[in-house]
Coordinates of C-alpha atoms and ligand atoms in Angstrom, one line a residue:
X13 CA -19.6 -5.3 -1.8
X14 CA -20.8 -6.3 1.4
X15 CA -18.2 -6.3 4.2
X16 CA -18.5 -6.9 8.1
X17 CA -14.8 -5.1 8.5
X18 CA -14.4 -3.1 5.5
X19 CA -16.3 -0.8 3.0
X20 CA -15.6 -0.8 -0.5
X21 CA -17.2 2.3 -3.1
X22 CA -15.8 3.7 -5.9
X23 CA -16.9 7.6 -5.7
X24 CA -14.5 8.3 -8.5
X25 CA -14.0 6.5 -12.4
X26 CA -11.3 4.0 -12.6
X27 CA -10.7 4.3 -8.4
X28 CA -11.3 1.8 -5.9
X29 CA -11.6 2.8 -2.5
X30 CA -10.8 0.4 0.3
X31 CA -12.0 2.1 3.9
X32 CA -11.2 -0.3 7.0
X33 CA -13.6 -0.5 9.1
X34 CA -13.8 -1.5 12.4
X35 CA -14.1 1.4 14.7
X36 CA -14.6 0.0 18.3
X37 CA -10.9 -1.9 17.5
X38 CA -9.4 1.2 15.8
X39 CA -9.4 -1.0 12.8
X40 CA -6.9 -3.8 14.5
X41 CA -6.1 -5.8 11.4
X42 CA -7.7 -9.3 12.8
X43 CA -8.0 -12.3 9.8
X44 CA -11.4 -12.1 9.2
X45 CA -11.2 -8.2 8.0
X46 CA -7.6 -9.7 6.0
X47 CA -9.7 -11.9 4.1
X48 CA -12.5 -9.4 3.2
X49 CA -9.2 -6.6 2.2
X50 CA -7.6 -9.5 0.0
X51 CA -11.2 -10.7 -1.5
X52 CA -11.7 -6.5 -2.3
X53 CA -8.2 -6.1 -3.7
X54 CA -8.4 -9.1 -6.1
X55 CA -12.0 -7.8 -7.0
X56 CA -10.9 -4.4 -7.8
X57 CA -8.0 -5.9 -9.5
X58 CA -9.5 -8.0 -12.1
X59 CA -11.9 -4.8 -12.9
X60 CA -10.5 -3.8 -16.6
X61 CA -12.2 -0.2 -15.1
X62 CA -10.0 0.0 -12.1
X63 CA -6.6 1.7 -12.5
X64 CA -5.9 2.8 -8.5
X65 CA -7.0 1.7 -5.5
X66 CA -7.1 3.7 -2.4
X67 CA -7.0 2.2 1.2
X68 CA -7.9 4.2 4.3
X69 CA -9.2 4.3 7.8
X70 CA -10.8 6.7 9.9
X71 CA -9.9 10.0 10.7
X72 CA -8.6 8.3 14.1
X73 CA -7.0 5.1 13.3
X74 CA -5.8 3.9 9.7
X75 CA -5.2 0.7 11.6
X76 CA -4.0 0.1 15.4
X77 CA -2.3 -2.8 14.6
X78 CA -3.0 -6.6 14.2
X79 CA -5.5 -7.9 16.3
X80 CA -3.5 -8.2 19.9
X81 CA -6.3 -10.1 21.6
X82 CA -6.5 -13.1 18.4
X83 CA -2.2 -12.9 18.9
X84 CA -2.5 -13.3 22.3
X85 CA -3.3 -16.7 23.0
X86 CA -1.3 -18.2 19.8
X87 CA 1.4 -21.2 19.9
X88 CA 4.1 -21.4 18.4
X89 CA 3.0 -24.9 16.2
X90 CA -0.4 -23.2 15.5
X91 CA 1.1 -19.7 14.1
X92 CA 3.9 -21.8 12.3
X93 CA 2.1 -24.5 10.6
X94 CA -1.4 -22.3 9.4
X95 CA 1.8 -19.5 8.6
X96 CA -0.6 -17.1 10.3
X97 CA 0.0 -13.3 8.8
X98 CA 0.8 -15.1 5.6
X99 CA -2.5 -13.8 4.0
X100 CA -1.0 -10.4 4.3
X101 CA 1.3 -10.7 1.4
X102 CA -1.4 -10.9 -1.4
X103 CA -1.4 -7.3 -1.6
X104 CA 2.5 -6.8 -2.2
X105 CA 2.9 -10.1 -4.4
X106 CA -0.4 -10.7 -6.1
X107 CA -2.0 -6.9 -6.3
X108 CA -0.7 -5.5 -10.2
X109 CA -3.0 -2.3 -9.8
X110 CA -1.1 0.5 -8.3
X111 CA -2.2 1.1 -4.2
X112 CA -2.4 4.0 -2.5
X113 CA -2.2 4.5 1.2
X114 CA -3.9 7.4 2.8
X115 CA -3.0 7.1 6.5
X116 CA -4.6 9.6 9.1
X117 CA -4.1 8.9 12.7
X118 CA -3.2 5.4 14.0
X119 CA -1.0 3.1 11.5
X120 CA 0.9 1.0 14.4
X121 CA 2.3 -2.6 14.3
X122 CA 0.6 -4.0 11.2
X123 CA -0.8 -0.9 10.4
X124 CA 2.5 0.6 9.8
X125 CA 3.4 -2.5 8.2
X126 CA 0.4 -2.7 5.9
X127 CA 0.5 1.1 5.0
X128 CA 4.4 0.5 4.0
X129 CA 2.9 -2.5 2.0
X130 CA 1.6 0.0 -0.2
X131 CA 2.8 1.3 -3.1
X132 CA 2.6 4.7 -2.7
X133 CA 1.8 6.2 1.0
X134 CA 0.2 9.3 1.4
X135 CA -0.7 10.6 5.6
X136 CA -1.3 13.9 7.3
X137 CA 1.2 15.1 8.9
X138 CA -0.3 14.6 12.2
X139 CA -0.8 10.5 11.9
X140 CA 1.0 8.4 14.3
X141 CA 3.4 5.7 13.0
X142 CA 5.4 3.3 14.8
X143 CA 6.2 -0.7 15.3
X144 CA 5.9 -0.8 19.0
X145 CA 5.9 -4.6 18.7
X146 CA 9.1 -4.9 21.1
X147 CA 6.3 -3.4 23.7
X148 CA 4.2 -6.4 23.6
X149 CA 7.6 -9.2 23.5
X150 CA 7.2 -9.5 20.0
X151 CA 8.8 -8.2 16.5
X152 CA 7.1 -6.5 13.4
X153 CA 6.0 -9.9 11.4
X154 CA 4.5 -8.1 8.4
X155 CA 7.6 -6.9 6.8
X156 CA 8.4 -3.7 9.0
X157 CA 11.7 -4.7 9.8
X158 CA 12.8 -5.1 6.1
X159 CA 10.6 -2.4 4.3
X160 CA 11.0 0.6 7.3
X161 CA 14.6 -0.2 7.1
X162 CA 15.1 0.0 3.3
X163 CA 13.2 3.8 3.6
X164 CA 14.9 5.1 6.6
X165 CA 18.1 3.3 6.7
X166 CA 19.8 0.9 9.2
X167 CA 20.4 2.6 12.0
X168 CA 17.2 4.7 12.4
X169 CA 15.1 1.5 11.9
X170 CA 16.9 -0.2 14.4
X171 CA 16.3 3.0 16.9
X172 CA 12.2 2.9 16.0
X173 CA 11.9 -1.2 16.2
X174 CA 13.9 -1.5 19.1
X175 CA 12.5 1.1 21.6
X176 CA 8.8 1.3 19.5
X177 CA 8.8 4.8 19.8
X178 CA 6.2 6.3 17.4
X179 CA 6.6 9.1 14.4
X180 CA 5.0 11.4 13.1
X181 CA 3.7 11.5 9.9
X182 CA 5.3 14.5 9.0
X183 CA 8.6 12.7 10.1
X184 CA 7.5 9.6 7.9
X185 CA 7.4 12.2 4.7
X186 CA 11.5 13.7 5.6
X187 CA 12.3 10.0 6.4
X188 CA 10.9 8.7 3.0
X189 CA 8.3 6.4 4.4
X190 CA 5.6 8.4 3.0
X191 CA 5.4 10.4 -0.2
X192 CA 3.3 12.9 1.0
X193 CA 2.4 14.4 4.4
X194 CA -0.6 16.5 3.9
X195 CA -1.3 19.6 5.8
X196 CA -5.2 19.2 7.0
X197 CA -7.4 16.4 7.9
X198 CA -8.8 13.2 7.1
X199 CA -10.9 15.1 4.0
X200 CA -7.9 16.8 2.6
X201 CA -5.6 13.5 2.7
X202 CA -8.3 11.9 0.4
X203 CA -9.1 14.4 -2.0
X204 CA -4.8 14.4 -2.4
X205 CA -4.9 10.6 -2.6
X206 CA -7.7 10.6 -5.3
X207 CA -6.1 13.1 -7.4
X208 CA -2.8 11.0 -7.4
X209 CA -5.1 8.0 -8.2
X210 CA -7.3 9.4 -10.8
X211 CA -4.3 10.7 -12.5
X212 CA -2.5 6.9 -12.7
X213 CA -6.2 5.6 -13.7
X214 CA -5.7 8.3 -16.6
X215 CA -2.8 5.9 -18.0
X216 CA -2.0 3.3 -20.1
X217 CA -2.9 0.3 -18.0
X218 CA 0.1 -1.8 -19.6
X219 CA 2.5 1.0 -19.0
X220 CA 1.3 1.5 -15.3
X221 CA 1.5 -2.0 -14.7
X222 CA 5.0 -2.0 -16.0
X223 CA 6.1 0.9 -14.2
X224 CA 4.9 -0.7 -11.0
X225 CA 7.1 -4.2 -11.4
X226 CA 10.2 -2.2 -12.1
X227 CA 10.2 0.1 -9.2
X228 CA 9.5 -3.1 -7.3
X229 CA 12.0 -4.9 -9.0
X230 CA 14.7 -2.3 -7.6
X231 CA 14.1 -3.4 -4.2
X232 CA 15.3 -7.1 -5.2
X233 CA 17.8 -6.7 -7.7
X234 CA 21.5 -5.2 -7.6
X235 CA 21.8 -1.8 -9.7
X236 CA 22.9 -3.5 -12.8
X237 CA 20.5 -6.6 -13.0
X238 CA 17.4 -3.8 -12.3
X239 CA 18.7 -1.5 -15.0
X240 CA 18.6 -4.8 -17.5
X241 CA 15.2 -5.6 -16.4
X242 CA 14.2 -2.4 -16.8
X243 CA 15.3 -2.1 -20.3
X244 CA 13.9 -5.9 -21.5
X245 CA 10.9 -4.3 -20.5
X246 CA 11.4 -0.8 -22.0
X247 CA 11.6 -3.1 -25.3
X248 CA 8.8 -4.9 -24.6
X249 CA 6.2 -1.8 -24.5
X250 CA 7.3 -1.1 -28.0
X251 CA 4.9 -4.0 -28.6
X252 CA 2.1 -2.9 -26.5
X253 CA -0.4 -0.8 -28.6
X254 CA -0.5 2.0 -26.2
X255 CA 3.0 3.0 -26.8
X256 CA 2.1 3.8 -29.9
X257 CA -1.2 5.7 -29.4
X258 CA 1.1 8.2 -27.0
X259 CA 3.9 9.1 -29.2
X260 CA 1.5 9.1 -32.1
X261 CA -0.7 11.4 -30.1
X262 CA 2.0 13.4 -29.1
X263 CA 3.2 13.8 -32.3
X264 CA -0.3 14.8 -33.5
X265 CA -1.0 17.1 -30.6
X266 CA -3.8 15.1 -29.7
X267 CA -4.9 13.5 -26.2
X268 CA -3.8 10.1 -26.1
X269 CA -7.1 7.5 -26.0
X270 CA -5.3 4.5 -24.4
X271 CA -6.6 1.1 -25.6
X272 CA -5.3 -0.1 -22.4
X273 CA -3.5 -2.8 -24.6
Ligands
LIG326 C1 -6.8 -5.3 19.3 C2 -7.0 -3.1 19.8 C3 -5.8 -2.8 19.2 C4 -5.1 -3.9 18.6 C5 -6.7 -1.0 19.9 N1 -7.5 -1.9 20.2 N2 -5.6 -1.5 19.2 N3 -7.5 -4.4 19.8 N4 -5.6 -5.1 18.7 N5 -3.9 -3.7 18.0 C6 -8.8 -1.8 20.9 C7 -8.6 -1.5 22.4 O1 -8.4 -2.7 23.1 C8 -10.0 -0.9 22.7 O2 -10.9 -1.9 22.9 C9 -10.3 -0.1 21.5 O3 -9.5 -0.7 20.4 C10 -9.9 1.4 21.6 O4 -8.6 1.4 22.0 P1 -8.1 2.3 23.2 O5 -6.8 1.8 23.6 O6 -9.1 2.4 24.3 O7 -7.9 3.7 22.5 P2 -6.9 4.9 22.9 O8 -6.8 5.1 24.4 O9 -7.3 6.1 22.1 O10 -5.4 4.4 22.5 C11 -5.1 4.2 21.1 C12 -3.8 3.4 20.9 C13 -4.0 2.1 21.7 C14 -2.6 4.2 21.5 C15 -3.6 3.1 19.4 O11 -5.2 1.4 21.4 C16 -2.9 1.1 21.5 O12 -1.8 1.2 22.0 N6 -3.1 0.0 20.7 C17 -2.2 -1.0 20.4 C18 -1.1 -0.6 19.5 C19 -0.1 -1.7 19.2 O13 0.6 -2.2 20.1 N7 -0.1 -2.2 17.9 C20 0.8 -3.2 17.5 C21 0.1 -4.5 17.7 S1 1.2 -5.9 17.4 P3 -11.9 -1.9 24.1 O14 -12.7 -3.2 23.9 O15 -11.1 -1.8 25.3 O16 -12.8 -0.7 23.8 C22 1.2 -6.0 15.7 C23 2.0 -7.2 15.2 C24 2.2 -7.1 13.7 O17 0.6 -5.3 15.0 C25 2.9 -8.3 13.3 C26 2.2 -9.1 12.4 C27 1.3 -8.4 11.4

């Protein structure tokens, strides 16, 4: 596609790759370069031949934060009736296709936020988190203060939103923010990031697509409502054809060919 903020390639089959980029603003998440992200995402969602997508940055910054100098001069009528930021929830309520997050150096404020958006988050261990918000007289408004807290708990949240001191991303793997910290660079977080997403693009996308809305579904539900979804949709693959082209396969000691259906 052609972007002004973003670039969009996909170097590997059944893997869309979403790089911000905006390198004089250390990617700073303004609304124009939302609307171009959330244009990609839907694109590479409704592609039957995309089964992961991948956003990164640079080497530097995966994203500084939202754009400080749009925020600065914003009422409170103007943010409140246009709901600004509300264009940032596409990717966690509309986006079925799993997303990956590969975070090297700066994911700040609503780069944090958007990086936690995602449903799996890879960094290196030497990236820079952080919701320094309370810095600038503001709070995180993308979601930090409710998805940071659910993967580090109350009380460490609290500490990181309240004095916006930054982490590592080797802290944000032992904290459970991140999946992975990966020893290395920029290079080496990608080629991890693209293995992980290759092998989900490998899968049934009915089955991938269902695994996704449960996990999710265990950060709205109590234990025993989750467990029920979970099963009413455990029944429900049994009438998916790619249930039964695995365990046939298996059976067979053949590869599974997934219809996808
Ligand atoms: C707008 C930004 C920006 C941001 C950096 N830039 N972050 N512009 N919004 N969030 C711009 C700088 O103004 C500068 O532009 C250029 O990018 C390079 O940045 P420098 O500061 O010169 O780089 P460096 O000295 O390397 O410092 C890097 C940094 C620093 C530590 C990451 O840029 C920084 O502190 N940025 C702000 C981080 C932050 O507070 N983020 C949270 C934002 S609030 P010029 O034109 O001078 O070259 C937020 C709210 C979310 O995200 C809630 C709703 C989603």
């Amino acid at each position: 596609g052609s972007y002004e903020h973003i670039l969009t390639s996909t170097p590997k089959p059944g893997v869309g790759l979403i790089t911000l980029n905006r390198p004089k603003a250390l990617n700073a998440l303004c609304s124009p370069l939302f609307v171009e992200l959330n244009e990609a995402l839907s694109k590479y969602d409704n592609d039957k031949s995309i089964g992961a997508i991948i956003i990164t940055g640079s080497e530097k910054a995966f994203a500084a934060g939202a754009d400080i100098k749009e925020m600065a001069p914003l009422s409170f009528s103007a943010a409140y009736s246009d709901n600004f930021i509300a264009p940032w929830s596409h990717l966690a309520n509309t986006i079925r296709t799993p997303v990956i997050a590969a975070v090297s150096g700066y994911a700040l404020g609503g780069g944090c936020e958007l990086a936690m958006m995602c449903d799996i988050l890879y960094c290196t261990e030497t990236a820079t988190f952080g919701q320094p918000e309370i810095k600038l007289g503001t709070i995180p408004g993308a979601g930090g203060s409710q998805r940071l807290t659910r993967a580090v708990g109350k009380s460490k949240a609290m500490e990181l939103i309240l004095t916006g001191k930054n982490f590592s991303g080797k802290e944000a793997a032992e904290w459970g923010v991140a999946a992975k910290a990966v020893a290395g660079g920029h290079e080496e977080l990608l080629e991890q990031a693209f293995k992980t997403a290759e092998t989900i693009a490998s899968y049934s996308r009915v089955a991938v697509v269902a695994g996704k809305e449960v996990v999710n579904k265990s950060q709205e539900l109590s234990l025993k409502e989750g467990v029920e979804y979970e099963r009413r949709l455990f029944h429900a693959l049994f009438g998916s054809k790619d249930q039964k082209i695995g365990m046939t396969a298996f059976a067979e000691k053949k590869k599974a060919e997934w219809s996808h259906e």
